[in-house]
PDB file of C-alpha atoms in Angstrom:
ATOM      1  CA  MET A  17       0.000   0.000   0.000  1.00  0.00           C
ATOM      2  CA  LEU A  18       2.903   2.369   0.641  1.00  0.00           C
ATOM      3  CA  ARG A  19       3.864   2.551  -3.039  1.00  0.00           C
ATOM      4  CA  ASN A  20       0.274   3.556  -3.803  1.00  0.00           C
ATOM      5  CA  THR A  21       0.266   6.295  -1.166  1.00  0.00           C
ATOM      6  CA  PHE A  22       0.274  10.010  -1.935  1.00  0.00           C
ATOM      7  CA  VAL A  23      -1.071  11.523   1.292  1.00  0.00           C
ATOM      8  CA  HIS A  24       2.494  12.176   2.447  1.00  0.00           C
ATOM      9  CA  LEU A  25       2.980  14.658  -0.392  1.00  0.00           C
ATOM     10  CA  PRO A  26       2.490  18.400   0.220  1.00  0.00           C
ATOM     11  CA  GLY A  27      -1.096  19.473  -0.326  1.00  0.00           C
ATOM     12  CA  VAL A  28      -2.384  15.930  -0.852  1.00  0.00           C
ATOM     13  CA  GLY A  29      -5.123  14.562   1.389  1.00  0.00           C
ATOM     14  CA  PRO A  30      -7.401  11.547   0.932  1.00  0.00           C
ATOM     15  CA  ARG A  31      -9.597  13.288  -1.666  1.00  0.00           C
ATOM     16  CA  ARG A  32      -6.653  14.450  -3.766  1.00  0.00           C
ATOM     17  CA  GLU A  33      -5.096  11.010  -3.481  1.00  0.00           C
ATOM     18  CA  ARG A  34      -8.337   9.456  -4.708  1.00  0.00           C
ATOM     19  CA  ALA A  35      -8.335  11.889  -7.643  1.00  0.00           C
ATOM     20  CA  LEU A  36      -4.825  10.762  -8.585  1.00  0.00           C
ATOM     21  CA  TRP A  37      -5.935   7.138  -8.499  1.00  0.00           C
ATOM     22  CA  ASP A  38      -8.956   7.980 -10.643  1.00  0.00           C
ATOM     23  CA  GLN A  39      -6.571   9.511 -13.193  1.00  0.00           C
ATOM     24  CA  GLY A  40      -4.784   6.151 -13.370  1.00  0.00           C
ATOM     25  CA  ILE A  41      -1.827   7.306 -11.287  1.00  0.00           C
ATOM     26  CA  LEU A  42      -1.724   4.322  -8.963  1.00  0.00           C
ATOM     27  CA  ASP A  43       1.843   4.272  -7.680  1.00  0.00           C
ATOM     28  CA  TRP A  44       4.975   6.347  -7.348  1.00  0.00           C
ATOM     29  CA  ASP A  45       6.492   5.200 -10.638  1.00  0.00           C
ATOM     30  CA  GLN A  46       3.359   6.213 -12.525  1.00  0.00           C
ATOM     31  CA  PHE A  47       3.377   9.560 -10.718  1.00  0.00           C
ATOM     32  CA  LEU A  48       6.932  10.268 -11.867  1.00  0.00           C
ATOM     33  CA  THR A  49       6.205   9.163 -15.427  1.00  0.00           C
ATOM     34  CA  THR A  50       3.086  11.327 -15.599  1.00  0.00           C
ATOM     35  CA  ALA A  51       4.967  14.331 -14.220  1.00  0.00           C
ATOM     36  CA  GLN A  52       7.827  13.820 -16.668  1.00  0.00           C
ATOM     37  CA  ASP A  53       5.383  13.682 -19.573  1.00  0.00           C
ATOM     38  CA  GLY A  54       3.738  16.905 -18.444  1.00  0.00           C
ATOM     39  CA  ARG A  55       0.380  15.213 -17.897  1.00  0.00           C
ATOM     40  CA  LEU A  56       0.094  15.853 -14.171  1.00  0.00           C
ATOM     41  CA  ARG A  57      -2.835  18.160 -13.443  1.00  0.00           C
ATOM     42  CA  GLY A  58      -2.348  21.291 -11.372  1.00  0.00           C
ATOM     43  CA  ARG A  59       0.763  23.338 -10.679  1.00  0.00           C
ATOM     44  CA  ASN A  60       3.941  23.343  -8.632  1.00  0.00           C
ATOM     45  CA  HIS A  61       4.651  19.617  -8.755  1.00  0.00           C
ATOM     46  CA  GLN A  62       8.409  19.846  -8.335  1.00  0.00           C
ATOM     47  CA  SER A  63       8.416  19.447  -4.551  1.00  0.00           C
ATOM     48  CA  ALA A  64       6.069  16.467  -4.835  1.00  0.00           C
ATOM     49  CA  VAL A  65       8.239  14.892  -7.525  1.00  0.00           C
ATOM     50  CA  GLU A  66      11.328  15.260  -5.340  1.00  0.00           C
ATOM     51  CA  LEU A  67       9.521  13.761  -2.353  1.00  0.00           C
ATOM     52  CA  VAL A  68       8.362  10.784  -4.402  1.00  0.00           C
ATOM     53  CA  ARG A  69      11.930  10.182  -5.560  1.00  0.00           C
ATOM     54  CA  HIS A  70      13.168  10.347  -1.989  1.00  0.00           C
ATOM     55  CA  SER A  71      10.329   8.015  -0.974  1.00  0.00           C
ATOM     56  CA  LEU A  72      11.502   5.408  -3.462  1.00  0.00           C
ATOM     57  CA  ASP A  73      15.045   5.717  -2.134  1.00  0.00           C
ATOM     58  CA  ALA A  74      13.841   5.393   1.466  1.00  0.00           C
ATOM     59  CA  LEU A  75      11.810   2.308   0.647  1.00  0.00           C
ATOM     60  CA  ALA A  76      14.743   0.702  -1.149  1.00  0.00           C
ATOM     61  CA  SER A  77      17.064   1.365   1.797  1.00  0.00           C
ATOM     62  CA  GLY A  78      14.557   0.279   4.458  1.00  0.00           C
ATOM     63  CA  ASP A  79      14.311   3.743   5.982  1.00  0.00           C
ATOM     64  CA  ALA A  80      10.825   3.814   7.501  1.00  0.00           C
ATOM     65  CA  GLY A  81      11.803   6.830   9.575  1.00  0.00           C
ATOM     66  CA  PHE A  82      11.962   8.958   6.443  1.00  0.00           C
ATOM     67  CA  PHE A  83       8.181   8.936   6.246  1.00  0.00           C
ATOM     68  CA  LYS A  84       7.505  10.062   9.817  1.00  0.00           C
ATOM     69  CA  PRO A  85       7.591  13.852   9.225  1.00  0.00           C
ATOM     70  CA  HIS A  86       5.600  13.509   6.010  1.00  0.00           C
ATOM     71  CA  MET A  87       2.996  10.823   6.708  1.00  0.00           C
ATOM     72  CA  PRO A  88      -0.012  11.767   8.869  1.00  0.00           C
ATOM     73  CA  ALA A  89       0.050   9.618  12.020  1.00  0.00           C
ATOM     74  CA  ARG A  90      -3.400   8.215  11.205  1.00  0.00           C
ATOM     75  CA  GLU A  91      -1.980   6.875   7.928  1.00  0.00           C
ATOM     76  CA  ALA A  92       1.159   5.256   9.373  1.00  0.00           C
ATOM     77  CA  TRP A  93      -0.502   1.836   8.982  1.00  0.00           C
ATOM     78  CA  ARG A  94       0.406   2.082   5.279  1.00  0.00           C
ATOM     79  CA  LEU A  95       4.030   1.431   6.232  1.00  0.00           C
ATOM     80  CA  TYR A  96       3.231  -1.985   7.631  1.00  0.00           C
ATOM     81  CA  SER A  97       3.320  -4.284   4.616  1.00  0.00           C
ATOM     82  CA  GLU A  98       6.659  -2.974   3.374  1.00  0.00           C
ATOM     83  CA  PHE A  99       8.338  -2.715   6.780  1.00  0.00           C
ATOM     84  CA  ALA A 100       6.727  -5.469   8.883  1.00  0.00           C
ATOM     85  CA  ASP A 101       9.877  -7.586   8.754  1.00  0.00           C
ATOM     86  CA  ARG A 102      11.868  -4.661  10.175  1.00  0.00           C
ATOM     87  CA  ALA A 103       9.243  -3.633  12.727  1.00  0.00           C
ATOM     88  CA  LEU A 104       9.489  -3.982  16.481  1.00  0.00           C
ATOM     89  CA  PHE A 105       6.282  -5.082  18.209  1.00  0.00           C
ATOM     90  CA  LEU A 106       6.501  -3.636  21.695  1.00  0.00           C
ATOM     91  CA  ASP A 107       4.715  -3.758  25.058  1.00  0.00           C
ATOM     92  CA  ILE A 108       5.844  -2.675  28.516  1.00  0.00           C
ATOM     93  CA  GLU A 109       4.875  -3.278  32.131  1.00  0.00           C
ATOM     94  CA  THR A 110       5.364  -0.667  34.831  1.00  0.00           C
ATOM     95  CA  THR A 111       4.732  -0.109  38.522  1.00  0.00           C
ATOM     96  CA  GLY A 112       2.190   2.614  37.772  1.00  0.00           C
ATOM     97  CA  LEU A 113       1.050   5.245  35.310  1.00  0.00           C
ATOM     98  CA  SER A 114       3.579   8.024  35.935  1.00  0.00           C
ATOM     99  CA  GLY A 115       6.728   8.128  33.866  1.00  0.00           C
ATOM    100  CA  ASP A 116       8.183  10.514  36.448  1.00  0.00           C
ATOM    101  CA  TYR A 117       7.638   8.389  39.553  1.00  0.00           C
ATOM    102  CA  ASP A 118       7.032   4.789  38.477  1.00  0.00           C
ATOM    103  CA  ASP A 119       9.422   2.196  37.067  1.00  0.00           C
ATOM    104  CA  VAL A 120       9.576   0.141  33.905  1.00  0.00           C
ATOM    105  CA  THR A 121       9.602  -3.482  35.066  1.00  0.00           C
ATOM    106  CA  VAL A 122       9.291  -5.622  31.920  1.00  0.00           C
ATOM    107  CA  ILE A 123       9.669  -4.868  28.220  1.00  0.00           C
ATOM    108  CA  GLY A 124       8.504  -7.540  25.802  1.00  0.00           C
ATOM    109  CA  ALA A 125       9.270  -7.311  22.116  1.00  0.00           C
ATOM    110  CA  LEU A 126       9.207  -9.181  18.846  1.00  0.00           C
ATOM    111  CA  GLY A 127      11.720  -8.129  16.228  1.00  0.00           C
ATOM    112  CA  ASN A 128      13.508  -9.898  13.399  1.00  0.00           C
ATOM    113  CA  GLY A 129      11.187 -12.849  13.979  1.00  0.00           C
ATOM    114  CA  GLU A 130      12.449 -13.415  17.531  1.00  0.00           C
ATOM    115  CA  LEU A 131      11.071 -12.623  20.967  1.00  0.00           C
ATOM    116  CA  ALA A 132      13.127 -10.469  23.304  1.00  0.00           C
ATOM    117  CA  LEU A 133      12.600  -9.691  26.967  1.00  0.00           C
ATOM    118  CA  PHE A 134      14.084  -7.041  29.222  1.00  0.00           C
ATOM    119  CA  VAL A 135      13.459  -7.234  32.970  1.00  0.00           C
ATOM    120  CA  LYS A 136      14.401  -4.726  35.651  1.00  0.00           C
ATOM    121  CA  GLY A 137      17.265  -6.077  37.718  1.00  0.00           C
ATOM    122  CA  ILE A 138      18.226  -8.605  35.035  1.00  0.00           C
ATOM    123  CA  ASN A 139      18.919  -6.946  31.683  1.00  0.00           C
ATOM    124  CA  LEU A 140      16.719  -3.853  31.359  1.00  0.00           C
ATOM    125  CA  GLU A 141      19.749  -1.672  30.656  1.00  0.00           C
ATOM    126  CA  GLN A 142      20.299  -3.539  27.360  1.00  0.00           C
ATOM    127  CA  PHE A 143      17.055  -2.249  25.881  1.00  0.00           C
ATOM    128  CA  PRO A 144      18.366   1.019  24.326  1.00  0.00           C
ATOM    129  CA  ALA A 145      20.944  -0.820  22.220  1.00  0.00           C
ATOM    130  CA  TYR A 146      18.302  -3.325  21.146  1.00  0.00           C
ATOM    131  CA  ILE A 147      15.627  -0.873  20.015  1.00  0.00           C
ATOM    132  CA  ALA A 148      18.086   1.240  18.024  1.00  0.00           C
ATOM    133  CA  GLN A 149      18.158  -1.299  15.179  1.00  0.00           C
ATOM    134  CA  PHE A 150      14.449  -1.025  14.304  1.00  0.00           C
ATOM    135  CA  PRO A 151      13.020   1.667  11.987  1.00  0.00           C
ATOM    136  CA  LEU A 152       9.353   1.022  12.830  1.00  0.00           C
ATOM    137  CA  LEU A 153       7.460   0.459  16.093  1.00  0.00           C
ATOM    138  CA  VAL A 154       4.102  -1.303  16.424  1.00  0.00           C
ATOM    139  CA  SER A 155       2.155  -1.002  19.663  1.00  0.00           C
ATOM    140  CA  PHE A 156      -1.284  -0.641  21.200  1.00  0.00           C
ATOM    141  CA  ASN A 157      -1.565   2.822  22.755  1.00  0.00           C
ATOM    142  CA  GLY A 158       2.212   3.021  22.718  1.00  0.00           C
ATOM    143  CA  SER A 159       2.257   6.558  21.364  1.00  0.00           C
ATOM    144  CA  GLN A 160       0.375   7.672  24.478  1.00  0.00           C
ATOM    145  CA  PHE A 161       1.911   5.407  27.135  1.00  0.00           C
ATOM    146  CA  ASP A 162       4.779   3.073  26.244  1.00  0.00           C
ATOM    147  CA  VAL A 163       6.998   5.443  24.268  1.00  0.00           C
ATOM    148  CA  PRO A 164       6.608   8.473  26.589  1.00  0.00           C
ATOM    149  CA  PHE A 165       7.270   6.191  29.577  1.00  0.00           C
ATOM    150  CA  LEU A 166      10.346   4.697  27.941  1.00  0.00           C
ATOM    151  CA  ARG A 167      11.602   8.124  26.925  1.00  0.00           C
ATOM    152  CA  ALA A 168      11.414   9.254  30.552  1.00  0.00           C
ATOM    153  CA  HIS A 169      13.483   6.261  31.691  1.00  0.00           C
ATOM    154  CA  PHE A 170      15.852   5.978  28.716  1.00  0.00           C
ATOM    155  CA  PRO A 171      16.410   9.591  27.594  1.00  0.00           C
ATOM    156  CA  ARG A 172      19.236   8.596  25.238  1.00  0.00           C
ATOM    157  CA  ALA A 173      17.440   5.663  23.625  1.00  0.00           C
ATOM    158  CA  ARG A 174      16.309   5.894  20.037  1.00  0.00           C
ATOM    159  CA  LEU A 175      12.535   6.308  20.259  1.00  0.00           C
ATOM    160  CA  ASP A 176      11.875   8.551  17.267  1.00  0.00           C
ATOM    161  CA  GLN A 177      10.952   5.756  14.845  1.00  0.00           C
ATOM    162  CA  SER A 178       7.866   5.748  12.684  1.00  0.00           C
ATOM    163  CA  HIS A 179       5.124   4.271  14.830  1.00  0.00           C
ATOM    164  CA  ILE A 180       1.943   2.349  14.058  1.00  0.00           C
ATOM    165  CA  ASP A 181      -0.302   2.665  17.096  1.00  0.00           C
ATOM    166  CA  LEU A 182      -2.913  -0.040  16.642  1.00  0.00           C
ATOM    167  CA  ARG A 183      -5.240   1.504  19.184  1.00  0.00           C
ATOM    168  CA  PHE A 184      -6.067   4.257  16.714  1.00  0.00           C
ATOM    169  CA  VAL A 185      -5.953   2.053  13.618  1.00  0.00           C
ATOM    170  CA  LEU A 186      -8.536  -0.280  15.129  1.00  0.00           C
ATOM    171  CA  ALA A 187     -10.633   2.525  16.621  1.00  0.00           C
ATOM    172  CA  SER A 188     -10.991   3.986  13.125  1.00  0.00           C
ATOM    173  CA  LEU A 189     -12.500   0.634  12.118  1.00  0.00           C
ATOM    174  CA  GLY A 190     -14.992   0.675  14.989  1.00  0.00           C
ATOM    175  CA  TYR A 191     -12.973  -1.462  17.429  1.00  0.00           C
ATOM    176  CA  LYS A 192     -12.710   0.909  20.365  1.00  0.00           C
ATOM    177  CA  GLY A 193     -11.624   0.220  23.920  1.00  0.00           C
ATOM    178  CA  GLY A 194      -8.644  -1.280  25.677  1.00  0.00           C
ATOM    179  CA  LEU A 195      -6.463  -4.044  24.305  1.00  0.00           C
ATOM    180  CA  LYS A 196      -8.343  -6.902  25.975  1.00  0.00           C
ATOM    181  CA  VAL A 197     -11.717  -5.569  24.779  1.00  0.00           C
ATOM    182  CA  VAL A 198     -10.483  -5.279  21.198  1.00  0.00           C
ATOM    183  CA  GLU A 199      -8.881  -8.729  21.310  1.00  0.00           C
ATOM    184  CA  SER A 200     -12.164 -10.247  22.461  1.00  0.00           C
ATOM    185  CA  ARG A 201     -14.154  -8.544  19.722  1.00  0.00           C
ATOM    186  CA  LEU A 202     -11.726  -9.857  17.118  1.00  0.00           C
ATOM    187  CA  GLY A 203     -11.810 -13.409  18.487  1.00  0.00           C
ATOM    188  CA  LEU A 204      -8.352 -13.547  20.053  1.00  0.00           C
ATOM    189  CA  HIS A 205      -7.985 -15.688  23.160  1.00  0.00           C
ATOM    190  CA  ARG A 206      -5.564 -15.730  26.077  1.00  0.00           C
ATOM    191  CA  ASP A 207      -3.942 -18.547  28.001  1.00  0.00           C
ATOM    192  CA  PRO A 208      -6.173 -19.557  30.960  1.00  0.00           C
ATOM    193  CA  ALA A 209      -3.136 -19.013  33.187  1.00  0.00           C
ATOM    194  CA  ILE A 210      -3.484 -15.251  32.705  1.00  0.00           C
ATOM    195  CA  GLN A 211      -7.245 -14.919  32.487  1.00  0.00           C
ATOM    196  CA  GLY A 212      -8.242 -11.934  34.588  1.00  0.00           C
ATOM    197  CA  VAL A 213      -4.760 -10.441  34.685  1.00  0.00           C
ATOM    198  CA  ASP A 214      -4.803  -6.727  33.891  1.00  0.00           C
ATOM    199  CA  GLY A 215      -2.457  -3.804  34.384  1.00  0.00           C
ATOM    200  CA  PHE A 216      -3.180  -3.560  38.100  1.00  0.00           C
ATOM    201  CA  GLU A 217      -2.596  -7.274  38.648  1.00  0.00           C
ATOM    202  CA  ALA A 218       0.625  -6.957  36.647  1.00  0.00           C
ATOM    203  CA  VAL A 219       1.873  -4.466  39.231  1.00  0.00           C
ATOM    204  CA  ARG A 220       0.989  -6.883  42.041  1.00  0.00           C
ATOM    205  CA  LEU A 221       2.764  -9.723  40.248  1.00  0.00           C
ATOM    206  CA  TRP A 222       5.894  -7.614  40.008  1.00  0.00           C
ATOM    207  CA  HIS A 223       5.876  -6.843  43.720  1.00  0.00           C
ATOM    208  CA  ARG A 224       5.326 -10.525  44.528  1.00  0.00           C
ATOM    209  CA  TYR A 225       8.344 -11.373  42.392  1.00  0.00           C
ATOM    210  CA  ARG A 226      10.435  -8.764  44.192  1.00  0.00           C
ATOM    211  CA  ARG A 227       9.490 -10.488  47.451  1.00  0.00           C
ATOM    212  CA  GLY A 228      10.884 -13.764  46.111  1.00  0.00           C
ATOM    213  CA  ASP A 229       8.020 -15.363  44.150  1.00  0.00           C
ATOM    214  CA  ARG A 230       9.609 -16.529  40.876  1.00  0.00           C
ATOM    215  CA  ASN A 231       6.285 -17.927  39.675  1.00  0.00           C
ATOM    216  CA  ALA A 232       4.872 -14.407  39.783  1.00  0.00           C
ATOM    217  CA  LEU A 233       7.565 -13.249  37.353  1.00  0.00           C
ATOM    218  CA  GLU A 234       6.795 -16.162  35.038  1.00  0.00           C
ATOM    219  CA  ARG A 235       3.110 -15.236  35.021  1.00  0.00           C
ATOM    220  CA  LEU A 236       3.912 -11.563  34.444  1.00  0.00           C
ATOM    221  CA  ILE A 237       6.132 -12.458  31.501  1.00  0.00           C
ATOM    222  CA  LEU A 238       3.398 -14.633  30.002  1.00  0.00           C
ATOM    223  CA  TYR A 239       0.961 -11.744  30.343  1.00  0.00           C
ATOM    224  CA  ASN A 240       3.381  -9.348  28.677  1.00  0.00           C
ATOM    225  CA  LEU A 241       4.432 -11.613  25.815  1.00  0.00           C
ATOM    226  CA  THR A 242       0.814 -12.514  25.121  1.00  0.00           C
ATOM    227  CA  ASP A 243       0.238  -8.805  24.552  1.00  0.00           C
ATOM    228  CA  VAL A 244       3.181  -8.783  22.148  1.00  0.00           C
ATOM    229  CA  ALA A 245       1.999 -11.892  20.299  1.00  0.00           C
ATOM    230  CA  ASN A 246      -1.484 -10.475  19.901  1.00  0.00           C
ATOM    231  CA  LEU A 247      -0.071  -7.251  18.482  1.00  0.00           C
ATOM    232  CA  VAL A 248       0.992  -9.225  15.426  1.00  0.00           C
ATOM    233  CA  GLU A 249      -2.521 -10.607  14.936  1.00  0.00           C
ATOM    234  CA  LEU A 250      -4.084  -7.196  15.499  1.00  0.00           C
ATOM    235  CA  ALA A 251      -1.707  -5.557  13.031  1.00  0.00           C
ATOM    236  CA  GLU A 252      -2.419  -8.096  10.301  1.00  0.00           C
ATOM    237  CA  THR A 253      -6.172  -7.780  10.875  1.00  0.00           C
ATOM    238  CA  GLY A 254      -6.248  -4.004  11.231  1.00  0.00           C
ATOM    239  CA  VAL A 255      -4.050  -3.257   8.240  1.00  0.00           C
ATOM    240  CA  GLY A 256      -5.964  -5.765   6.119  1.00  0.00           C
ATOM    241  CA  LEU A 257      -9.288  -4.139   6.993  1.00  0.00           C
ATOM    242  CA  LYS A 258      -7.947  -0.643   6.365  1.00  0.00           C
ATOM    243  CA  ARG A 259      -6.691  -1.745   2.981  1.00  0.00           C
ATOM    244  CA  GLN A 260     -10.095  -3.221   2.093  1.00  0.00           C
ATOM    245  CA  ARG A 261     -11.920  -0.065   3.098  1.00  0.00           C
ATOM    246  CA  MET A 262      -9.638   2.059   0.944  1.00  0.00           C
ATOM    247  CA  ALA A 263     -11.256   0.484  -2.128  1.00  0.00           C
ATOM    248  CA  PHE A 264      -8.002   1.030  -4.001  1.00  0.00           C
ATOM    249  CA  PRO A 265      -8.757   0.686  -7.730  1.00  0.00           C
ATOM    250  CA  GLY A 266      -5.541  -1.143  -8.582  1.00  0.00           C
ATOM    251  CA  GLN A 267      -3.761  -4.231  -7.336  1.00  0.00           C
ATOM    252  CA  VAL A 268      -1.822  -3.865  -4.110  1.00  0.00           C
ATOM    253  CA  VAL A 269       1.502  -5.703  -4.224  1.00  0.00           C
ATOM    254  CA  LEU A 270       2.127  -7.135  -0.764  1.00  0.00           C
ATOM    255  CA  GLN A 271       5.632  -7.622   0.566  1.00  0.00           C
ATOM    256  CA  GLU A 272       6.458 -11.274   1.150  1.00  0.00           C
ATOM    257  CA  ARG A 273       7.010 -11.892   4.851  1.00  0.00           C
ATOM    258  CA  ARG A 274      10.002 -13.801   6.148  1.00  0.00           C
ATOM    259  CA  GLY A 275       9.368 -16.829   8.304  1.00  0.00           C
ATOM    260  CA  ALA A 276       8.501 -16.153  11.946  1.00  0.00           C
ATOM    261  CA  PRO A 277       7.451 -18.429  14.793  1.00  0.00           C
ATOM    262  CA  ARG A 278       3.785 -18.986  15.474  1.00  0.00           C
ATOM    263  CA  LEU A 279       3.367 -17.224  18.789  1.00  0.00           C
ATOM    264  CA  ASP A 280       0.663 -19.441  20.225  1.00  0.00           C
ATOM    265  CA  ALA A 281       0.297 -20.403  23.898  1.00  0.00           C
ATOM    266  CA  ALA A 282       2.452 -23.519  23.519  1.00  0.00           C
ATOM    267  CA  TYR A 283       5.304 -21.586  21.915  1.00  0.00           C
ATOM    268  CA  LEU A 284       5.177 -18.871  24.578  1.00  0.00           C
ATOM    269  CA  ALA A 285       5.159 -21.475  27.362  1.00  0.00           C
ATOM    270  CA  ARG A 286       8.269 -23.168  25.949  1.00  0.00           C
ATOM    271  CA  TRP A 287      10.042 -19.871  25.402  1.00  0.00           C
ATOM    272  CA  ILE A 288       9.298 -18.621  28.913  1.00  0.00           C
ATOM    273  CA  SER A 289      10.333 -21.948  30.451  1.00  0.00           C
ATOM    274  CA  GLN A 290      13.706 -21.730  28.719  1.00  0.00           C
ATOM    275  CA  TYR A 291      14.061 -18.102  29.761  1.00  0.00           C
ATOM    276  CA  MET A 292      13.363 -18.886  33.418  1.00  0.00           C
ATOM    277  CA  VAL A 293      15.895 -21.724  33.383  1.00  0.00           C
ATOM    278  CA  ALA A 294      18.512 -19.336  32.005  1.00  0.00           C
ATOM    279  CA  VAL A 295      17.658 -16.634  34.554  1.00  0.00           C
ATOM    280  CA  ASN A 296      17.779 -19.057  37.473  1.00  0.00           C
ATOM    281  CA  ALA A 297      21.025 -20.687  36.353  1.00  0.00           C
TER     282      ALA A 297
END
């Protein structure tokens, strides 16, 4: 969908983009050809032509961050298909809601097809180096909570990536509410071991772990990584529905995804078991 996008160009909104499509200008290459032939309607196209050329370069080099200052935040979902393999799916746990007074306790992530976990007192300090390699973030309400919280605790970490916040993508499709509510409406299920666990219980689990209950940490990690795993499902569903509702008149060429593990309950249980063995060694 990104190659068919024009809303990141100056003066182009959804209606103007639709007009370009209706003229048969369906992707960036066609835009450049039409401009070169002098058939592009309107005036002052040079800045748009330059931006399209830079867009092609950014796509070829995997630079999702290039689009951040140009792409409206509500349209960032269009980056997904082309950059999903370079995206970092991210979710955090904290001791409260204040980035000034509360702590980050657990950061769960999926990037490069592999799960990663950062836990306070174990390896949390490694997170800034890890996140720096990813040009795109995917979260649920992360633009409002996770990223500001992380920025307060890791002021030197790279957190300026392009960002697909699925809360707003899904809300635009009528799926409003918190993560668990949206998951339920879309038919996603959670391991019975964490049924009823919410953000407040996550705080209690952390404090139980700090008092010596290793099982509490294991349950907290399962809760966190389930959030991460479900982000992938929500992204695929949300982006697919947005693409359908666009009623794009041409054929969208989807980027082939590299292989990634199926993050079902059994996989998460095995992964967490291995992690706990390593931590306790």
